[in-house]
PDB file of C-alpha atoms in Angstrom:
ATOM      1  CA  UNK A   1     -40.573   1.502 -36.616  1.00 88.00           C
ATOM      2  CA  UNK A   2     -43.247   2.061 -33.787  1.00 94.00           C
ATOM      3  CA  UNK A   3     -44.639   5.620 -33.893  1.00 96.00           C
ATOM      4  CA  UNK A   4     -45.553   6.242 -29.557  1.00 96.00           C
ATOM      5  CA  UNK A   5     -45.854   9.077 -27.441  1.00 97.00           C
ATOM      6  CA  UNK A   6     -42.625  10.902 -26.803  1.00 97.00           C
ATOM      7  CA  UNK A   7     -41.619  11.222 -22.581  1.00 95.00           C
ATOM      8  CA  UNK A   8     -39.250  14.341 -21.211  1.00 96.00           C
ATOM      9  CA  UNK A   9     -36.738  11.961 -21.267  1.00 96.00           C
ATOM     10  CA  UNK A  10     -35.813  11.805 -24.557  1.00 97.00           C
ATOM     11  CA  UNK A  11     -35.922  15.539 -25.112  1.00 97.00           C
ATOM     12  CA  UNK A  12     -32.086  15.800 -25.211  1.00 97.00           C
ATOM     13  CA  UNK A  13     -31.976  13.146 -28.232  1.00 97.00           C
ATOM     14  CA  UNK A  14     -35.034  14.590 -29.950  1.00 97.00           C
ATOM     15  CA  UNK A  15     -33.431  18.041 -29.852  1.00 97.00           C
ATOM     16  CA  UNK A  16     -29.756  16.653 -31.261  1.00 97.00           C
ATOM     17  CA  UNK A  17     -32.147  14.667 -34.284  1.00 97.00           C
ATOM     18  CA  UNK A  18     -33.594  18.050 -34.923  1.00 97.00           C
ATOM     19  CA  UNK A  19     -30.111  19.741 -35.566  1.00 96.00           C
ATOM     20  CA  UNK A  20     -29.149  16.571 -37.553  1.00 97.00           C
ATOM     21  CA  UNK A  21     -31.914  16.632 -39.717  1.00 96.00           C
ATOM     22  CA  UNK A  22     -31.804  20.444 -40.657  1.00 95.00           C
ATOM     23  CA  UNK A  23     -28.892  19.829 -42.476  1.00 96.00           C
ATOM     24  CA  UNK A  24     -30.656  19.143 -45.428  1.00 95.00           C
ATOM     25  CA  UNK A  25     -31.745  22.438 -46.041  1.00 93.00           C
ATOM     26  CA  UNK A  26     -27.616  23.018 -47.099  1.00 95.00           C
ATOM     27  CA  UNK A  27     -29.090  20.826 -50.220  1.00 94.00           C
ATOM     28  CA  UNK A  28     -31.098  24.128 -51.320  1.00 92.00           C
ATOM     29  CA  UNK A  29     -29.084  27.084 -50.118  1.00 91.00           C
ATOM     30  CA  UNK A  30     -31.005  27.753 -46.600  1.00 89.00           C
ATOM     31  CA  UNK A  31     -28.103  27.345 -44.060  1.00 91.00           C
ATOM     32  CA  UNK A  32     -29.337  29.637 -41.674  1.00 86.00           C
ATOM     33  CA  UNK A  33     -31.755  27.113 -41.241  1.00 87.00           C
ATOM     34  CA  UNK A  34     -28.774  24.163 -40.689  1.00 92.00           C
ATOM     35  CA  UNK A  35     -27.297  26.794 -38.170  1.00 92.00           C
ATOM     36  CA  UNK A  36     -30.299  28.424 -36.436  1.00 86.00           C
ATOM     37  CA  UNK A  37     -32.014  27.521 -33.059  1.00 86.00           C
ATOM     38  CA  UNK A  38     -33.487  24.199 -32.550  1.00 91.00           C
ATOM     39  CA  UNK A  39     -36.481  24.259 -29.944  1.00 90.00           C
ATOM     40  CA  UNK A  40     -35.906  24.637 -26.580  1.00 93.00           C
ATOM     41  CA  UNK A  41     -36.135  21.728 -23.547  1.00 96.00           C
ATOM     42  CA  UNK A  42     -38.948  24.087 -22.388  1.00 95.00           C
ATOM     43  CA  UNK A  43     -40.743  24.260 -25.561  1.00 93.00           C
ATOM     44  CA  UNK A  44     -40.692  20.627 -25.994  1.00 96.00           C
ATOM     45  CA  UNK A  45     -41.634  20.189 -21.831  1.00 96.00           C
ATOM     46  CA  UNK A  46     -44.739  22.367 -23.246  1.00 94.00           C
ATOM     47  CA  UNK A  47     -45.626  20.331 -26.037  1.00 95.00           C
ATOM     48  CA  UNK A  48     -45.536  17.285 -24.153  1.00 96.00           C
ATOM     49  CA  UNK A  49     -47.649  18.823 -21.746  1.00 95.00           C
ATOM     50  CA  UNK A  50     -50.568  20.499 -23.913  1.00 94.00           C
ATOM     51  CA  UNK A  51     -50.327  18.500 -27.193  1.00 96.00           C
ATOM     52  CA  UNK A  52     -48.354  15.446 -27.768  1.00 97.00           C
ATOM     53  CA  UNK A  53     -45.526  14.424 -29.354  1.00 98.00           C
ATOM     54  CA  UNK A  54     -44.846  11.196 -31.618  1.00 98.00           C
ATOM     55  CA  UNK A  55     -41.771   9.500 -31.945  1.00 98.00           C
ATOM     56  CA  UNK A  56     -40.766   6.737 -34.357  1.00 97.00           C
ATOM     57  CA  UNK A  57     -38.548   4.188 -32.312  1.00 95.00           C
ATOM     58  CA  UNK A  58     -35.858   1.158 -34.458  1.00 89.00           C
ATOM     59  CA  UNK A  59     -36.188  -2.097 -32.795  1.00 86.00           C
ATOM     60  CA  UNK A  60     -33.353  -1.215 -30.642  1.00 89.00           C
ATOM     61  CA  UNK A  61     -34.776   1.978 -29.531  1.00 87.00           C
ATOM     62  CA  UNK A  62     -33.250   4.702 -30.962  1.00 93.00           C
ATOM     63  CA  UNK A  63     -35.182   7.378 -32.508  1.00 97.00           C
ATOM     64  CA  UNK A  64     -35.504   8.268 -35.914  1.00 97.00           C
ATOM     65  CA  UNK A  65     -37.529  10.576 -36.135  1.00 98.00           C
ATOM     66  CA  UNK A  66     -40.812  12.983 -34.244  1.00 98.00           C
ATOM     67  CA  UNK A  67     -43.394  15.345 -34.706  1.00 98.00           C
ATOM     68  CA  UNK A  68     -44.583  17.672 -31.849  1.00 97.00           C
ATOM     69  CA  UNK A  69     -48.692  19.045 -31.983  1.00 98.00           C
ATOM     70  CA  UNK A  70     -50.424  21.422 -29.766  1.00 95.00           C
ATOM     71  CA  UNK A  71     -53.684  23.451 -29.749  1.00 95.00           C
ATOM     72  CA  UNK A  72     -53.719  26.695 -31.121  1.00 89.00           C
ATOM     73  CA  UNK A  73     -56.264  29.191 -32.091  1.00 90.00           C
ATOM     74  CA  UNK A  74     -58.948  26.083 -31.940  1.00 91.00           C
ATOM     75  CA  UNK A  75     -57.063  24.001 -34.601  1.00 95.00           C
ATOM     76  CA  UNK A  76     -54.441  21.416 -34.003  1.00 96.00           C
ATOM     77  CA  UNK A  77     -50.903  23.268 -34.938  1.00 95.00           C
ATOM     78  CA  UNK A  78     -48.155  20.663 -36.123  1.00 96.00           C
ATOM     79  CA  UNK A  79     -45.077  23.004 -34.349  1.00 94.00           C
ATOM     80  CA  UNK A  80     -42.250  20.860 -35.661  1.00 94.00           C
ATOM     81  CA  UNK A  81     -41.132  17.410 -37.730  1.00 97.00           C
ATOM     82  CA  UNK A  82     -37.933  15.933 -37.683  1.00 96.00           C
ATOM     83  CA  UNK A  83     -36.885  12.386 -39.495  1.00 96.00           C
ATOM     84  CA  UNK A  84     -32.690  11.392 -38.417  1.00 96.00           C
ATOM     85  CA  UNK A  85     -30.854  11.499 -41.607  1.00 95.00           C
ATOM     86  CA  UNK A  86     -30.183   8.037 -42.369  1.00 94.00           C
ATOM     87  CA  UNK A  87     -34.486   7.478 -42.065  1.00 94.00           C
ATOM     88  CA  UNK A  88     -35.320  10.227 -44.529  1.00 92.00           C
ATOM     89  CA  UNK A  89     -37.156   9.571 -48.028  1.00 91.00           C
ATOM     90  CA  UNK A  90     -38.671   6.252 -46.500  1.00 93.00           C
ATOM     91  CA  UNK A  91     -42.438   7.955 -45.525  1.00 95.00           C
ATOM     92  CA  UNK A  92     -41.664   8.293 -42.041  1.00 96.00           C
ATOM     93  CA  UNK A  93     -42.453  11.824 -41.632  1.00 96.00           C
ATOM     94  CA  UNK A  94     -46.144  11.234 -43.652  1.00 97.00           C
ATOM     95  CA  UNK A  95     -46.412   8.400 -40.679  1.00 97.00           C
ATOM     96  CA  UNK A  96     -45.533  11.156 -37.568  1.00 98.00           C
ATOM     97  CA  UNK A  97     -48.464  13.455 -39.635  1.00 98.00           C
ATOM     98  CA  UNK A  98     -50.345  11.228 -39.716  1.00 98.00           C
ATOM     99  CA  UNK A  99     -50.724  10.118 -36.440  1.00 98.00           C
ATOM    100  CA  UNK A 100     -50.438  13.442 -35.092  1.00 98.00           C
ATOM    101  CA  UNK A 101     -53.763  14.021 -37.669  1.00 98.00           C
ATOM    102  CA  UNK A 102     -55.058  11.424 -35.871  1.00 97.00           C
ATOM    103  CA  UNK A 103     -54.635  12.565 -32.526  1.00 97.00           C
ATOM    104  CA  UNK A 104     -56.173  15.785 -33.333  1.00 98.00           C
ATOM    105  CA  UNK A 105     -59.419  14.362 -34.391  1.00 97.00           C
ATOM    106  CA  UNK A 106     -59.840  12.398 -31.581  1.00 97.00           C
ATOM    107  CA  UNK A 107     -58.966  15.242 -29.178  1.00 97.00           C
ATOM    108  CA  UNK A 108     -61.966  17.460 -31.440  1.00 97.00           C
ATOM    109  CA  UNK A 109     -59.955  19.423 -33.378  1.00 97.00           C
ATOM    110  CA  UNK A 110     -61.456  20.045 -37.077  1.00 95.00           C
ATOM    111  CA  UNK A 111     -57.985  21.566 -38.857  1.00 96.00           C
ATOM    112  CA  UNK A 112     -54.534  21.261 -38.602  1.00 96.00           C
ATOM    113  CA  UNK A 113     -52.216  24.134 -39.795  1.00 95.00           C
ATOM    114  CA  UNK A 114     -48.408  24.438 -40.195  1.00 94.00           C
ATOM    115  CA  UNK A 115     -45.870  27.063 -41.149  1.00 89.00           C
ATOM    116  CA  UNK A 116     -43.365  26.193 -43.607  1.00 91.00           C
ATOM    117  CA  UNK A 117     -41.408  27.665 -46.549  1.00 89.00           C
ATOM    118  CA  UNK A 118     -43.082  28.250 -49.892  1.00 85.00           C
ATOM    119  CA  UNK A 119     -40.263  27.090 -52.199  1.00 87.00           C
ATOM    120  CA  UNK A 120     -38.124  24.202 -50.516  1.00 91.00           C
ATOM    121  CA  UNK A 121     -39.633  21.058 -51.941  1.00 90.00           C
ATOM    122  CA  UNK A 122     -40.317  19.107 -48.698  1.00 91.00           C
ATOM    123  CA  UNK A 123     -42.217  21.583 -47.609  1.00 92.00           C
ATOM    124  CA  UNK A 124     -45.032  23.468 -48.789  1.00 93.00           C
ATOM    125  CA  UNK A 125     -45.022  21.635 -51.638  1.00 94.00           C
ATOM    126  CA  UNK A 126     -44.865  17.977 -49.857  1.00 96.00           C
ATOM    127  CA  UNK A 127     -48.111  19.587 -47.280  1.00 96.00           C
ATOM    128  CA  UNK A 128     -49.731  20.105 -50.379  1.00 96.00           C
ATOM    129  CA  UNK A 129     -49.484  16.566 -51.055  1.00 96.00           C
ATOM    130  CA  UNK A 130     -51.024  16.301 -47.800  1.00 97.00           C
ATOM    131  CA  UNK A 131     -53.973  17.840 -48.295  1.00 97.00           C
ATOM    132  CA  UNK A 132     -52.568  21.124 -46.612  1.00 97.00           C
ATOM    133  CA  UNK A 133     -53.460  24.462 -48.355  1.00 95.00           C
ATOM    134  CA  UNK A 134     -52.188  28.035 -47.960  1.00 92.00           C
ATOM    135  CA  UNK A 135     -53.855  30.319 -45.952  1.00 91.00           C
ATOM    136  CA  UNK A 136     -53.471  33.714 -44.699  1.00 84.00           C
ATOM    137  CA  UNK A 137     -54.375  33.769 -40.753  1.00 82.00           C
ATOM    138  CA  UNK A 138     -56.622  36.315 -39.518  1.00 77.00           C
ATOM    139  CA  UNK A 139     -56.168  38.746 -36.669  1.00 79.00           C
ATOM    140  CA  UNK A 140     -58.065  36.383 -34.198  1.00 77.00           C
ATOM    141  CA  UNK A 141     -55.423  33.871 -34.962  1.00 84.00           C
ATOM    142  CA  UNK A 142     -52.961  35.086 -32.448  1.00 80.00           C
ATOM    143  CA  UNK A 143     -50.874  31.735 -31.848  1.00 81.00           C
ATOM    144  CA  UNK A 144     -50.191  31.451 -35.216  1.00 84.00           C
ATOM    145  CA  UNK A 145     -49.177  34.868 -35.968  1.00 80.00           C
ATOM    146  CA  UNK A 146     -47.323  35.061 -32.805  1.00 81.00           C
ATOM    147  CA  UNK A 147     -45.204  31.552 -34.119  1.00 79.00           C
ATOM    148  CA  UNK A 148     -44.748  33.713 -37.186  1.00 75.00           C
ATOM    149  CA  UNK A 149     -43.183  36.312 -35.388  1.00 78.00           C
ATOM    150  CA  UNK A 150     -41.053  33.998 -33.501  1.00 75.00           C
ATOM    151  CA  UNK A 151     -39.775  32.407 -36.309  1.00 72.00           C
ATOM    152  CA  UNK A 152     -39.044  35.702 -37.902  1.00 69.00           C
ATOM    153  CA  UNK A 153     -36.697  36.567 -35.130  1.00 69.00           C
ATOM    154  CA  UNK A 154     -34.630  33.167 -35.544  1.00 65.00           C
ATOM    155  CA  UNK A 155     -34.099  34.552 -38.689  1.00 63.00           C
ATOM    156  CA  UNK A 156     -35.977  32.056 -40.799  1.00 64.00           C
ATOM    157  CA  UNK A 157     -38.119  34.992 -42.459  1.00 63.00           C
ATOM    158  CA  UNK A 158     -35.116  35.021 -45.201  1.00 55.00           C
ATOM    159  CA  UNK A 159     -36.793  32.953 -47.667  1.00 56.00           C
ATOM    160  CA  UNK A 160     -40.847  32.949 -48.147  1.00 81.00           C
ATOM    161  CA  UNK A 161     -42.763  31.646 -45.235  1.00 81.00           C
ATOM    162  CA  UNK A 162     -45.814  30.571 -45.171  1.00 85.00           C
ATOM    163  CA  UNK A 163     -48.969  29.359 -43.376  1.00 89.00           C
ATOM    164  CA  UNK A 164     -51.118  26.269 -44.275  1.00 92.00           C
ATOM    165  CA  UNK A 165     -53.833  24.528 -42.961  1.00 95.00           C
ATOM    166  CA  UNK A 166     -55.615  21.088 -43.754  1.00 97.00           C
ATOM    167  CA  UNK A 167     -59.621  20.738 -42.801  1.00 96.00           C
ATOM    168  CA  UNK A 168     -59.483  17.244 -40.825  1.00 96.00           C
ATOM    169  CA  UNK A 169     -63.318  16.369 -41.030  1.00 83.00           C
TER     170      UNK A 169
END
């Protein structure tokens, strides 16, 4: 796998791997997550465009999996991760992270943070493994809270949300 910069082109594909891989979350009950939105062309046209976003290429091209990063609130904000079904459990996500923890410190930024669910095992509990830690954002956060919001009107505010955040240096 070669982890490179993602290009608009591939926006369609990355978008059909992101409904692909949120069928796992059938595994623990959460299929409003399997059903709801994916992120938009524009939203990933945006990412591209402020922040960056990794993909992890076969040989033969196809993606299997990315991570999308932007600034927000003067941290680095990891906005989404996606690995293709047949790729998962192998450490390919941890790779997209990483290099996406990477990028951040060489664009200046100190922290990362993240919202996730509490309970769903790759998730806050994997970020943990991380490094990541739970936080509470403050009013002056407004990015964040605002991605909280938005997120609570795709409907993922069913099950406990929360925010984390990993100090990078």
């Amino acid at each position: 796998m070669v982890l490179r910069a993602a290009t608009a082109s591939e926006i369609e594909v990355m978008r059909a791997l992101e409904r692909r891989a949120a069928q796992i979350y059938r595994a623990v009950g959460y299929d409003f997550c399997a059903d709801g939105p994916i992120r938009d062309a524009a939203e990933h046209l945006r990412t591209i465009a402020m922040g960056v976003t990794f993909v992890a290429a076969a040989d033969d091209g196809a993606l299997a999996g990315f991570a999308m990063f932007e600034p927000m609130d003067g941290d680095a904000h990891l906005v989404e991760v996606d690995v293709d079904p047949p790729h998962q459990k192998k450490g390919l996500a941890r790779r997209l992270i990483a290099a996406g923890e990477a990028w951040a410190l060489a664009k200046g930024f100190d922290g990362m943070t993240l919202t996730t669910y509490r309970d769903v095992p790759w998730n806050a509990p994997y970020y943990r493994r991380l490094g990541y830690a739970d936080f509470t954002p403050e009013s002056a956060r407004t990015g964040l809270l605002g991605t909280i919001e938005k997120e609570a009107a795709w409907g993922f505010a069913f099950a406990p949300r929360i925010a984390m955040r990993k100090q990078l240096k």
